[in-house]
Short mmCIF file of C-alpha atoms and ligand atoms in Angstrom, two decimals:
data_model
loop_
_atom_site.label_atom_id
_atom_site.label_comp_id
_atom_site.label_asym_id
_atom_site.label_seq_id
_atom_site.Cartn_x
_atom_site.Cartn_y
_atom_site.Cartn_z
CA MET A 1 -90.45 0.58 -19.88
CA ALA A 2 -93.83 1.42 -18.48
CA GLY A 3 -95.23 0.26 -15.22
CA LYS A 4 -95.09 1.06 -11.58
CA ALA A 5 -94.27 -0.77 -8.41
CA GLN A 6 -96.17 -0.32 -5.19
CA ALA A 7 -94.39 -0.54 -1.91
CA ALA A 8 -95.10 -0.23 1.80
CA VAL A 9 -92.55 2.32 2.96
CA LEU A 10 -91.54 2.75 6.61
CA THR A 11 -91.17 6.52 6.88
CA GLY A 12 -90.52 6.59 10.61
CA PRO A 13 -91.25 4.52 13.70
CA ARG A 14 -94.68 2.88 13.31
CA GLN A 15 -95.43 4.76 10.10
CA ILE A 16 -96.07 2.71 7.01
CA GLU A 17 -97.07 4.56 3.88
CA PHE A 18 -97.89 3.12 0.48
CA GLN A 19 -95.88 4.70 -2.33
CA GLU A 20 -95.47 4.13 -6.06
CA PHE A 21 -92.15 3.89 -7.84
CA VAL A 22 -91.48 3.80 -11.53
CA LEU A 23 -90.07 0.43 -12.54
CA PRO A 24 -86.37 0.85 -13.37
CA GLU A 25 -84.71 0.25 -16.71
CA ILE A 26 -82.75 -2.99 -16.47
CA GLY A 27 -79.15 -3.12 -17.60
CA PRO A 28 -77.41 -6.26 -18.88
CA GLU A 29 -76.27 -7.30 -15.37
CA GLU A 30 -79.46 -6.39 -13.51
CA GLY A 31 -82.95 -7.79 -13.09
CA LEU A 32 -86.37 -7.19 -11.70
CA ILE A 33 -88.18 -9.58 -9.38
CA ARG A 34 -91.95 -9.75 -9.15
CA MET A 35 -92.47 -10.35 -5.41
CA GLU A 36 -94.47 -13.40 -4.34
CA ALA A 37 -94.07 -13.05 -0.58
CA ALA A 38 -91.91 -11.61 2.15
CA GLY A 39 -91.40 -13.62 5.32
CA LEU A 40 -91.36 -11.69 8.59
CA CYS A 41 -89.19 -12.23 11.66
CA GLY A 42 -88.51 -10.43 14.94
CA THR A 43 -86.26 -7.98 13.12
CA ASP A 44 -89.18 -6.71 11.09
CA TYR A 45 -90.99 -5.77 14.29
CA GLU A 46 -87.89 -4.18 15.83
CA GLN A 47 -87.42 -2.15 12.69
CA TYR A 48 -91.08 -1.06 12.61
CA ALA A 49 -91.16 -0.15 16.30
CA GLY A 50 -87.96 1.95 16.02
CA HIS A 51 -85.93 -0.37 18.28
CA LEU A 52 -82.95 -0.53 15.96
CA THR A 53 -81.46 2.76 17.17
CA GLY A 54 -77.69 2.47 17.39
CA THR A 55 -77.48 -0.24 14.79
CA PRO A 56 -76.64 0.22 11.12
CA TRP A 57 -80.28 -0.72 10.29
CA ASP A 58 -81.78 2.40 11.88
CA ILE A 59 -82.67 4.05 8.57
CA THR A 60 -85.83 5.52 7.01
CA PRO A 61 -87.52 5.89 4.63
CA ILE A 62 -87.08 2.25 3.78
CA ILE A 63 -89.04 -0.56 2.16
CA PRO A 64 -88.73 -3.32 4.80
CA GLY A 65 -88.69 -7.01 3.91
CA HIS A 66 -85.42 -9.00 3.90
CA GLU A 67 -86.90 -12.53 3.48
CA ILE A 68 -87.61 -12.39 -0.23
CA GLN A 69 -89.25 -14.78 -2.65
CA GLY A 70 -90.63 -14.08 -6.11
CA ARG A 71 -90.29 -14.65 -9.82
CA VAL A 72 -87.86 -13.17 -12.30
CA GLU A 73 -89.87 -10.58 -14.20
CA ARG A 74 -87.06 -9.11 -16.25
CA ILE A 75 -83.42 -10.01 -16.44
CA GLY A 76 -80.49 -8.58 -18.41
CA ALA A 77 -78.68 -10.84 -20.89
CA GLU A 78 -75.45 -10.97 -18.93
CA ALA A 79 -77.21 -11.69 -15.61
CA SER A 80 -79.27 -14.40 -17.26
CA ARG A 81 -76.20 -16.09 -18.69
CA ARG A 82 -74.15 -15.92 -15.51
CA ARG A 83 -76.94 -16.90 -13.14
CA GLY A 84 -78.62 -19.47 -15.36
CA LEU A 85 -81.90 -17.68 -14.83
CA LYS A 86 -84.69 -16.74 -17.21
CA GLU A 87 -87.86 -14.71 -16.95
CA GLY A 88 -90.51 -16.58 -15.01
CA ASP A 89 -88.11 -18.55 -12.81
CA ARG A 90 -89.11 -18.75 -9.17
CA VAL A 91 -86.38 -17.59 -6.80
CA VAL A 92 -85.48 -16.62 -3.28
CA VAL A 93 -83.06 -13.74 -2.80
CA GLU A 94 -80.56 -13.38 0.07
CA ALA A 95 -80.79 -10.23 2.19
CA ILE A 96 -77.13 -9.25 1.97
CA ILE A 97 -75.63 -8.13 -1.32
CA PRO A 98 -71.93 -8.89 -0.86
CA CYS A 99 -69.33 -6.49 -2.21
CA GLY A 100 -66.95 -9.27 -3.12
CA GLN A 101 -63.98 -7.17 -2.13
CA CYS A 102 -63.89 -6.59 1.64
CA PHE A 103 -61.91 -8.91 3.92
CA GLN A 104 -64.98 -10.98 4.88
CA CYS A 105 -66.07 -11.44 1.26
CA ALA A 106 -62.51 -12.31 0.27
CA ILE A 107 -62.43 -15.17 2.79
CA GLY A 108 -65.89 -16.41 1.73
CA ALA A 109 -67.86 -15.07 4.72
CA THR A 110 -70.28 -13.10 2.57
CA THR A 111 -72.95 -12.84 5.28
CA LEU A 112 -70.47 -10.71 7.26
CA CYS A 113 -69.74 -8.36 4.35
CA GLU A 114 -68.94 -4.89 5.63
CA SER A 115 -70.33 -2.95 2.70
CA GLY A 116 -73.81 -2.49 4.10
CA LEU A 117 -75.64 -3.20 0.88
CA GLY A 118 -78.73 -5.41 0.92
CA TYR A 119 -82.49 -5.69 1.00
CA GLY A 120 -85.01 -4.63 3.60
CA LEU A 121 -82.65 -3.14 6.17
CA TYR A 122 -79.82 -1.50 4.30
CA VAL A 123 -80.74 1.02 1.62
CA ARG A 124 -83.19 3.93 1.77
CA SER A 125 -86.12 3.92 -0.59
CA ASN A 126 -85.16 7.41 -1.84
CA SER A 127 -81.98 5.90 -3.28
CA ALA A 128 -82.53 4.88 -6.94
CA PRO A 129 -83.67 2.45 -8.18
CA HIS A 130 -85.70 2.55 -4.94
CA LEU A 131 -86.93 -1.07 -4.86
CA TRP A 132 -84.60 -2.32 -2.11
CA GLY A 133 -87.13 -4.25 0.03
CA GLY A 134 -89.60 -7.08 0.00
CA TYR A 135 -92.76 -5.22 1.14
CA ALA A 136 -93.44 -4.33 -2.48
CA THR A 137 -94.73 -5.65 -5.74
CA HIS A 138 -91.27 -5.56 -7.27
CA LEU A 139 -87.65 -5.85 -6.15
CA TYR A 140 -84.60 -4.54 -7.95
CA LEU A 141 -82.12 -7.31 -8.61
CA HIS A 142 -78.62 -5.95 -8.07
CA PRO A 143 -75.79 -7.45 -10.15
CA ARG A 144 -74.22 -8.94 -7.03
CA ALA A 145 -77.41 -10.13 -5.31
CA LEU A 146 -77.41 -13.82 -4.34
CA VAL A 147 -80.32 -15.67 -5.94
CA HIS A 148 -81.42 -19.26 -5.42
CA LYS A 149 -83.66 -20.93 -7.98
CA VAL A 150 -86.50 -22.83 -6.29
CA PRO A 151 -89.10 -25.32 -7.50
CA ASP A 152 -92.55 -24.13 -8.56
CA ASN A 153 -94.46 -26.67 -6.47
CA ILE A 154 -93.60 -25.53 -2.91
CA PRO A 155 -96.65 -23.57 -1.61
CA THR A 156 -96.07 -19.87 -1.05
CA ASP A 157 -96.38 -19.91 2.76
CA ILE A 158 -94.16 -23.01 3.10
CA LEU A 159 -91.45 -21.50 0.88
CA SER A 160 -91.53 -18.36 3.08
CA LEU A 161 -89.93 -20.50 5.82
CA PHE A 162 -86.71 -20.69 3.79
CA ASN A 163 -84.96 -17.89 5.77
CA PRO A 164 -85.69 -19.02 9.34
CA LEU A 165 -85.12 -22.64 8.28
CA SER A 166 -81.71 -21.76 6.82
CA ASN A 167 -80.87 -20.19 10.18
CA ALA A 168 -81.98 -23.34 11.94
CA VAL A 169 -79.88 -25.49 9.62
CA ARG A 170 -76.79 -23.45 10.37
CA TRP A 171 -77.36 -22.96 14.06
CA ALA A 172 -78.66 -26.42 15.06
CA TYR A 173 -76.69 -28.50 12.59
CA GLU A 174 -73.82 -27.03 10.57
CA LEU A 175 -72.01 -24.88 13.15
CA PRO A 176 -72.23 -27.24 16.16
CA GLN A 177 -71.80 -30.26 13.83
CA THR A 178 -74.77 -32.03 15.40
CA GLY A 179 -74.75 -35.65 14.25
CA ILE A 180 -76.30 -39.07 14.57
CA GLY A 181 -77.39 -39.84 18.13
CA ASP A 182 -76.52 -36.44 19.61
CA VAL A 183 -78.51 -34.79 22.35
CA ILE A 184 -79.54 -31.19 21.53
CA VAL A 185 -81.39 -28.78 23.78
CA ILE A 186 -83.13 -25.85 22.07
CA ALA A 187 -84.04 -22.93 24.35
CA GLY A 188 -86.93 -20.88 22.96
CA PRO A 189 -89.78 -22.16 20.77
CA GLY A 190 -90.05 -19.23 18.33
CA GLN A 191 -90.13 -20.03 14.62
CA ARG A 192 -86.35 -20.49 14.62
CA GLY A 193 -86.44 -22.74 17.67
CA LEU A 194 -89.23 -24.86 16.19
CA LEU A 195 -87.43 -25.11 12.85
CA SER A 196 -84.30 -26.08 14.79
CA VAL A 197 -86.19 -29.17 15.91
CA VAL A 198 -86.66 -30.02 12.24
CA ALA A 199 -83.01 -29.29 11.40
CA ALA A 200 -81.72 -31.37 14.35
CA ARG A 201 -83.93 -34.32 13.32
CA GLU A 202 -82.59 -33.98 9.76
CA ALA A 203 -79.05 -34.07 11.19
CA GLY A 204 -79.81 -37.34 12.91
CA ALA A 205 -79.91 -36.12 16.50
CA GLY A 206 -80.89 -38.88 18.91
CA THR A 207 -82.67 -36.73 21.49
CA VAL A 208 -84.21 -33.30 20.81
CA ILE A 209 -85.32 -31.30 23.85
CA ILE A 210 -86.96 -27.88 23.65
CA THR A 211 -87.69 -25.40 26.46
CA GLY A 212 -90.23 -22.61 26.75
CA THR A 213 -92.41 -20.75 29.21
CA LYS A 214 -95.99 -21.27 30.30
CA GLN A 215 -97.05 -18.87 27.54
CA ASP A 216 -95.49 -21.16 24.96
CA LYS A 217 -97.82 -24.16 25.54
CA HIS A 218 -99.07 -24.09 21.93
CA ARG A 219 -95.56 -23.82 20.52
CA LEU A 220 -94.22 -26.61 22.71
CA ALA A 221 -97.04 -28.84 21.53
CA LEU A 222 -96.08 -27.91 17.96
CA ALA A 223 -92.46 -28.82 18.74
CA LYS A 224 -93.63 -32.32 19.72
CA GLU A 225 -95.50 -32.65 16.42
CA LEU A 226 -92.31 -31.62 14.61
CA GLY A 227 -90.32 -34.32 16.32
CA ALA A 228 -89.10 -33.08 19.71
CA ASP A 229 -88.71 -35.90 22.20
CA ALA A 230 -89.23 -33.78 25.29
CA THR A 231 -90.43 -30.31 26.19
CA ILE A 232 -89.51 -28.42 29.36
CA GLU A 233 -91.64 -25.65 30.82
CA VAL A 234 -89.10 -23.49 32.58
CA ASP A 235 -91.59 -21.75 34.90
CA SER A 236 -92.52 -24.97 36.61
CA GLU A 237 -89.50 -27.21 36.04
CA ASP A 238 -85.74 -26.88 36.56
CA PRO A 239 -84.39 -27.21 33.06
CA VAL A 240 -80.95 -28.35 34.11
CA ARG A 241 -82.32 -31.11 36.32
CA ARG A 242 -84.75 -32.21 33.60
CA VAL A 243 -81.96 -32.46 31.00
CA LEU A 244 -79.92 -34.56 33.42
CA GLU A 245 -82.91 -36.83 33.96
CA ILE A 246 -83.80 -37.18 30.30
CA THR A 247 -80.18 -37.93 29.33
CA GLY A 248 -79.47 -40.24 32.25
CA GLY A 249 -76.80 -37.81 33.49
CA ARG A 250 -74.99 -37.61 30.14
CA LYS A 251 -76.02 -34.00 29.51
CA ALA A 252 -76.39 -32.37 26.08
CA ASP A 253 -73.89 -32.37 23.21
CA VAL A 254 -75.31 -29.12 21.94
CA VAL A 255 -77.39 -26.37 23.54
CA LEU A 256 -78.85 -23.77 21.16
CA ASP A 257 -80.23 -20.58 22.71
CA VAL A 258 -82.81 -18.94 20.45
CA SER A 259 -84.74 -17.24 23.26
CA ALA A 260 -85.26 -13.50 22.96
CA GLY A 261 -84.37 -11.30 25.92
CA ALA A 262 -83.90 -13.90 28.64
CA THR A 263 -80.35 -14.47 29.94
CA ALA A 264 -81.11 -17.38 32.28
CA PRO A 265 -81.00 -19.94 29.43
CA ILE A 266 -77.29 -19.09 28.90
CA ILE A 267 -76.41 -19.71 32.57
CA GLN A 268 -78.39 -22.93 32.44
CA ALA A 269 -76.76 -23.98 29.16
CA VAL A 270 -73.36 -24.02 30.84
CA ASP A 271 -74.70 -26.52 33.37
CA MET A 272 -76.62 -28.73 30.94
CA VAL A 273 -73.99 -29.13 28.21
CA ARG A 274 -71.52 -32.03 28.51
CA ARG A 275 -67.77 -31.54 28.87
CA GLY A 276 -66.45 -30.63 25.42
CA GLY A 277 -69.96 -29.76 24.26
CA LYS A 278 -71.12 -26.73 22.32
CA ILE A 279 -73.34 -23.81 23.17
CA VAL A 280 -74.71 -21.82 20.22
CA LEU A 281 -75.90 -18.30 21.07
CA ALA A 282 -78.53 -16.94 18.63
CA GLY A 283 -81.01 -15.11 20.85
CA LEU A 284 -80.48 -11.37 21.23
CA LYS A 285 -80.71 -9.96 24.78
CA SER A 286 -81.08 -6.20 24.12
CA PHE A 287 -77.41 -5.73 25.09
CA LYS A 288 -78.06 -6.91 28.67
CA PRO A 289 -75.10 -8.47 30.43
CA VAL A 290 -75.46 -12.12 31.49
CA GLY A 291 -75.29 -11.96 35.30
CA ASN A 292 -73.54 -14.60 37.37
CA LEU A 293 -71.99 -16.38 34.43
CA ILE A 294 -69.03 -18.36 35.81
CA THR A 295 -66.57 -18.67 32.95
CA ASP A 296 -64.38 -21.11 34.87
CA LYS A 297 -67.04 -23.71 34.10
CA ILE A 298 -66.54 -23.03 30.41
CA VAL A 299 -62.76 -23.35 30.78
CA ILE A 300 -62.69 -26.44 33.01
CA ASN A 301 -65.27 -28.26 30.89
CA GLU A 302 -63.83 -27.12 27.57
CA ILE A 303 -67.20 -25.86 26.44
CA GLN A 304 -67.30 -24.07 23.11
CA MET A 305 -69.52 -20.99 22.83
CA LEU A 306 -70.45 -19.84 19.35
CA GLY A 307 -72.33 -16.70 18.36
CA VAL A 308 -74.46 -16.74 15.23
CA LEU A 309 -76.53 -14.14 13.42
CA SER A 310 -77.63 -15.42 10.03
CA ALA A 311 -76.98 -18.03 7.38
CA GLY A 312 -75.54 -18.02 3.87
CA TRP A 313 -75.67 -19.85 0.57
CA VAL A 314 -75.07 -23.45 1.67
CA SER A 315 -77.54 -23.33 4.56
CA ILE A 316 -80.24 -21.81 2.31
CA GLU A 317 -79.72 -24.58 -0.27
CA LYS A 318 -80.14 -27.17 2.48
CA ALA A 319 -83.26 -25.40 3.76
CA ILE A 320 -84.77 -25.44 0.26
CA ASP A 321 -83.98 -29.16 0.02
CA ILE A 322 -85.82 -29.81 3.30
CA LEU A 323 -88.83 -27.75 2.08
CA LYS A 324 -88.87 -29.75 -1.12
CA ARG A 325 -88.97 -33.08 0.70
CA ARG A 326 -91.01 -32.35 3.82
CA GLY A 327 -92.40 -28.87 3.47
CA HIS A 328 -95.95 -30.19 3.81
CA GLU A 329 -95.13 -31.33 7.36
CA LEU A 330 -94.41 -27.70 8.30
CA GLN A 331 -97.84 -26.34 7.44
CA ALA A 332 -98.76 -25.92 11.11
CA LEU A 333 -95.97 -23.36 11.52
CA CYS A 334 -97.40 -21.11 8.83
CA SER A 335 -99.99 -19.48 11.06
CA HIS A 336 -100.56 -16.30 9.10
CA THR A 337 -100.43 -14.93 5.59
CA LEU A 338 -101.57 -11.38 4.99
CA PRO A 339 -101.70 -9.35 1.80
CA LEU A 340 -99.09 -6.58 1.27
CA GLU A 341 -101.80 -3.95 1.83
CA GLU A 342 -102.00 -5.12 5.48
CA ALA A 343 -98.27 -4.71 6.18
CA ASP A 344 -98.92 -2.54 9.21
CA LYS A 345 -101.30 -5.02 10.77
CA ALA A 346 -98.94 -7.89 9.94
CA VAL A 347 -95.99 -6.37 11.76
CA ARG A 348 -98.11 -5.56 14.82
CA LEU A 349 -99.51 -9.09 14.87
CA LEU A 350 -95.96 -10.41 14.77
CA GLY A 351 -94.97 -8.16 17.66
CA ARG A 352 -97.97 -9.48 19.64
CA GLU A 353 -99.35 -5.93 19.96
CA ILE A 354 -102.62 -7.16 18.52
CA SER A 355 -104.15 -10.55 18.03
CA ASP A 356 -106.60 -11.93 15.48
CA GLY A 357 -107.19 -15.30 17.13
CA PRO A 358 -104.60 -17.97 16.37
CA GLU A 359 -101.17 -17.35 17.85
CA VAL A 360 -98.56 -16.05 15.39
CA VAL A 361 -95.78 -18.52 14.74
CA HIS A 362 -94.65 -17.70 11.23
CA LEU A 363 -96.09 -14.84 9.19
CA ALA A 364 -95.67 -13.95 5.56
CA LEU A 365 -96.86 -10.98 3.54
CA THR A 366 -98.09 -12.09 0.18
CA VAL A 367 -98.31 -10.09 -3.01
CA ASP A 368 -101.45 -10.56 -5.04
CA LYS A 369 -100.84 -10.61 -8.78
CA SER A 370 -103.80 -8.30 -9.28
CA ILE A 371 -102.27 -5.33 -7.44
ZN1 ZN B 401 -85.57 -12.13 9.17
ZN1 ZN B 402 -67.88 -7.48 1.27
#
């Protein structure tokens, strides 16, 4: 089969090189995806900047891109039958390719699969069939890859929210079981924090509060547009006191920390969550300890603390459903789309190393059909 794929390959920290790969032959259980877009998140920047040292994701050369959407370009007969997919179908592909056999897969926790196979972070580009990442014109569809069929009519940039929105669905709704009338505080107005406002509203939360810093003015205003009832600027206000005021002393049923690096929100969460409430920890802190955390408060108040990293099949299906119904309301989040050729600039924009005017909230690399 003729044809070549083009890919942005990360060959070392801060080094992106464009390379060509021959399109692979596709066996009966495999497929080939024509990329439409790859969404970017903080992990893309950490990977680019070489900050993943000491993690399993510290590998090069690699085609980055783990938030994948595209169309089925070729599919083997067996894969087509089993997956109910045909050429031309629009899909999103999960980052992790579960082995199906390890302990975590066996108990259904495929996102915790120990096998280390997946897209964008897991397999070197010198390992055939090479196309293991989303910063490319094509993606190899492994027989065990998890693929969701998606409607044609969701705009490219809106659909590229599927990954962060699936995280928000799991973190703000599914795991803490947020329900009708609940009070939820979201610490950190990054794309996941903002989408958590949307997920909490979908869940029926009664009061949605979001916190941020002075720098986050634009994002806090966006949060209001997306349905937050109150915003707290932590530089000038005491977030615990404000939550007590807003809730009339009842405190929050759920506190979700999606802030990056800061540990104060965790200390504050313990004081702003009600007895028996839940704290969901999703923001990474560069392995810093959380100073002055008094665990007796957690014990005495029967607070549940839950760590989360990603989201799986069910959360992604719910995210796609939200995008189908109200994707158009999320347009303001999609601040940037750049072509694949500008991968290097895209990652640096995301990392706030450079700016091109409007603040980056959500960024997607798109693949032009003409490449
Ligand atoms: Zn991501
Ligand atoms: Zn597994």
